[in-house]
Backbone as numpy.savetxt, mean C-alpha at the origin, in Angstrom:
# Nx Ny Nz CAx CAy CAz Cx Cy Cz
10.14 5.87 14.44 8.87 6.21 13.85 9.08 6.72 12.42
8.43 6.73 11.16 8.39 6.60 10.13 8.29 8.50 10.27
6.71 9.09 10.92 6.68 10.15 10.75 6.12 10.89 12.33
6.60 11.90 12.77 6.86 12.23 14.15 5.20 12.42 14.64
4.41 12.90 13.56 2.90 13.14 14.17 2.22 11.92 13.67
1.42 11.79 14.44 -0.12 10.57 14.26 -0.81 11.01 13.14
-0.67 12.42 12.60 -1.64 12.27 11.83 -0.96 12.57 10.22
0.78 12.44 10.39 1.51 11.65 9.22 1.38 10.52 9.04
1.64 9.84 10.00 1.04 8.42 9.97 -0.06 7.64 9.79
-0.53 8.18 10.01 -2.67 7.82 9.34 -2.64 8.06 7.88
-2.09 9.24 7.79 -1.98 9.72 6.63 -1.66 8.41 5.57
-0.29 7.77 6.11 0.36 6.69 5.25 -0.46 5.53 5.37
-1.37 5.40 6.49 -2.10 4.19 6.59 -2.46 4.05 5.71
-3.43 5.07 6.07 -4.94 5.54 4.94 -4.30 5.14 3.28
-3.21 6.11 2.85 -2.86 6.01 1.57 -2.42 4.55 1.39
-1.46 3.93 2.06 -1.44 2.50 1.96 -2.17 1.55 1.57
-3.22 1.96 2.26 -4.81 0.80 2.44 -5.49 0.91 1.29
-5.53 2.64 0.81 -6.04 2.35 -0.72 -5.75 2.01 -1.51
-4.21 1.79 -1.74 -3.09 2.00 -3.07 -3.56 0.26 -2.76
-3.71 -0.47 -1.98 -3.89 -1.74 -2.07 -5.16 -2.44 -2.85
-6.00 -1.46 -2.11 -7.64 -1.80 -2.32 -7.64 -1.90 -3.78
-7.47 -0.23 -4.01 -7.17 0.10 -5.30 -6.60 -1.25 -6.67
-5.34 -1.32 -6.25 -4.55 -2.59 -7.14 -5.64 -3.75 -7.19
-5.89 -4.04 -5.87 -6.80 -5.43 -5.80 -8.21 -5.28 -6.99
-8.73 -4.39 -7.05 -9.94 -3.71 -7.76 -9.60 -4.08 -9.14
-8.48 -3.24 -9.63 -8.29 -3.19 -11.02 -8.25 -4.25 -11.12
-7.38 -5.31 -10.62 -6.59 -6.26 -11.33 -8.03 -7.83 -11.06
-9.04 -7.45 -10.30 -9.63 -8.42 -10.20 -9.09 -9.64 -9.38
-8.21 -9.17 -8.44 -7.57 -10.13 -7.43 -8.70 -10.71 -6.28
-9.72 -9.62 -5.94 -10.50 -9.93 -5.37 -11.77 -11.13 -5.62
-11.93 -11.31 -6.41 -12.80 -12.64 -7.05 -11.95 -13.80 -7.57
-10.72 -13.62 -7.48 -9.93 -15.12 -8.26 -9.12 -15.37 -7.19
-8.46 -14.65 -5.94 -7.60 -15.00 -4.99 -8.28 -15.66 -3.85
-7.58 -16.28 -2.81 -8.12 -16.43 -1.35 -7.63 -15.01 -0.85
-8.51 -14.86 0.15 -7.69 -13.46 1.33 -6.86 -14.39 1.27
-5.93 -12.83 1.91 -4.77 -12.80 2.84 -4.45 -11.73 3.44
-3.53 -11.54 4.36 -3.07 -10.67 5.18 -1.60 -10.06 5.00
-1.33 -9.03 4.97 -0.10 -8.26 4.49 0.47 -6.93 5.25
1.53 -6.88 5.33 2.11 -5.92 6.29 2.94 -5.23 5.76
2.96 -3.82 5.34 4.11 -2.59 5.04 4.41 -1.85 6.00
5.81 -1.73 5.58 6.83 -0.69 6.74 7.13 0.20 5.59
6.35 1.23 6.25 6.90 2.50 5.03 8.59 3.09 6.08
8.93 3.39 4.85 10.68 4.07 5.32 10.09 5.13 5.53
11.24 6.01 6.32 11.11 7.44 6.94 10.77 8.84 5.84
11.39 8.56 4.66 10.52 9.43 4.01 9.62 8.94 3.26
8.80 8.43 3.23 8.03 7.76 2.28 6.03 8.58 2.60
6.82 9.63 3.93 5.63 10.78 3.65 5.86 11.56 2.85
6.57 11.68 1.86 6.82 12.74 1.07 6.51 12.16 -0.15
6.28 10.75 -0.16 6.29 10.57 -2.06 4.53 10.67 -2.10
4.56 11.01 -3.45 3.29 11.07 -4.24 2.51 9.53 -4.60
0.96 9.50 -3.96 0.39 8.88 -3.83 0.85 7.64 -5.36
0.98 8.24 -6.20 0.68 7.19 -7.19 2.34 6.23 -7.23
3.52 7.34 -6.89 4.82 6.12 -6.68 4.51 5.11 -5.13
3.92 5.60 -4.25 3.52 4.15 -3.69 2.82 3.49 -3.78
1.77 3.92 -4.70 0.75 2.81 -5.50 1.40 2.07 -6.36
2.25 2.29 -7.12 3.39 1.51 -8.16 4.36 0.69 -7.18
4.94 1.27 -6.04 5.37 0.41 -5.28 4.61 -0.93 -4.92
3.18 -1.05 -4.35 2.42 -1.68 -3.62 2.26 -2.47 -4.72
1.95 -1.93 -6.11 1.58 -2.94 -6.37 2.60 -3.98 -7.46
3.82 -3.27 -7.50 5.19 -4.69 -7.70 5.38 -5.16 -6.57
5.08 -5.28 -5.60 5.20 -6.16 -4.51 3.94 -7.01 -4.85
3.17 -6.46 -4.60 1.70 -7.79 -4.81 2.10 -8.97 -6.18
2.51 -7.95 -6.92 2.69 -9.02 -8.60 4.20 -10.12 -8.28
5.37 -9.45 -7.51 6.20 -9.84 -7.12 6.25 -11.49 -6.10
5.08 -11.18 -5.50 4.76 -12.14 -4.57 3.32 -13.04 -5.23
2.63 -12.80 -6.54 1.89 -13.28 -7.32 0.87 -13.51 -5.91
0.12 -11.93 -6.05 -1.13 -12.05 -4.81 -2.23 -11.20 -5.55
């Protein structure tokens, strides 16, 4: 398990789901892309980093994978 309580883990959902939304928003991915579907495995500490280094994470992966 990434983080021992459910509600560390929601925690990372939640922040996950926005740092995505978020990227998709700015960048206008949402009106020029097709959906798609995407899956993160946050590492074991990755409850400890600050919302905006996994928003920088999330979103060199999206540019990485040109989504």
């Amino acid at each position: 398990k990434v983080a021992p309580l459910a509600v560390e883990r929601n925690l990372l959902r939640r922040r996950g789901a926005a740092a995505v939304r978020d990227t998709l928003k700015h960048h206008d991915f949402l009106t020029t892309r097709p959906p798609f579907i995407g899956i993160f495995f946050f590492k074991k500490d990755a409850n400890q980093a600050p919302y905006h280094l996994l928003r920088s994470d999330i979103e060199h992966l999206l540019y990485s994978y040109r989504l």
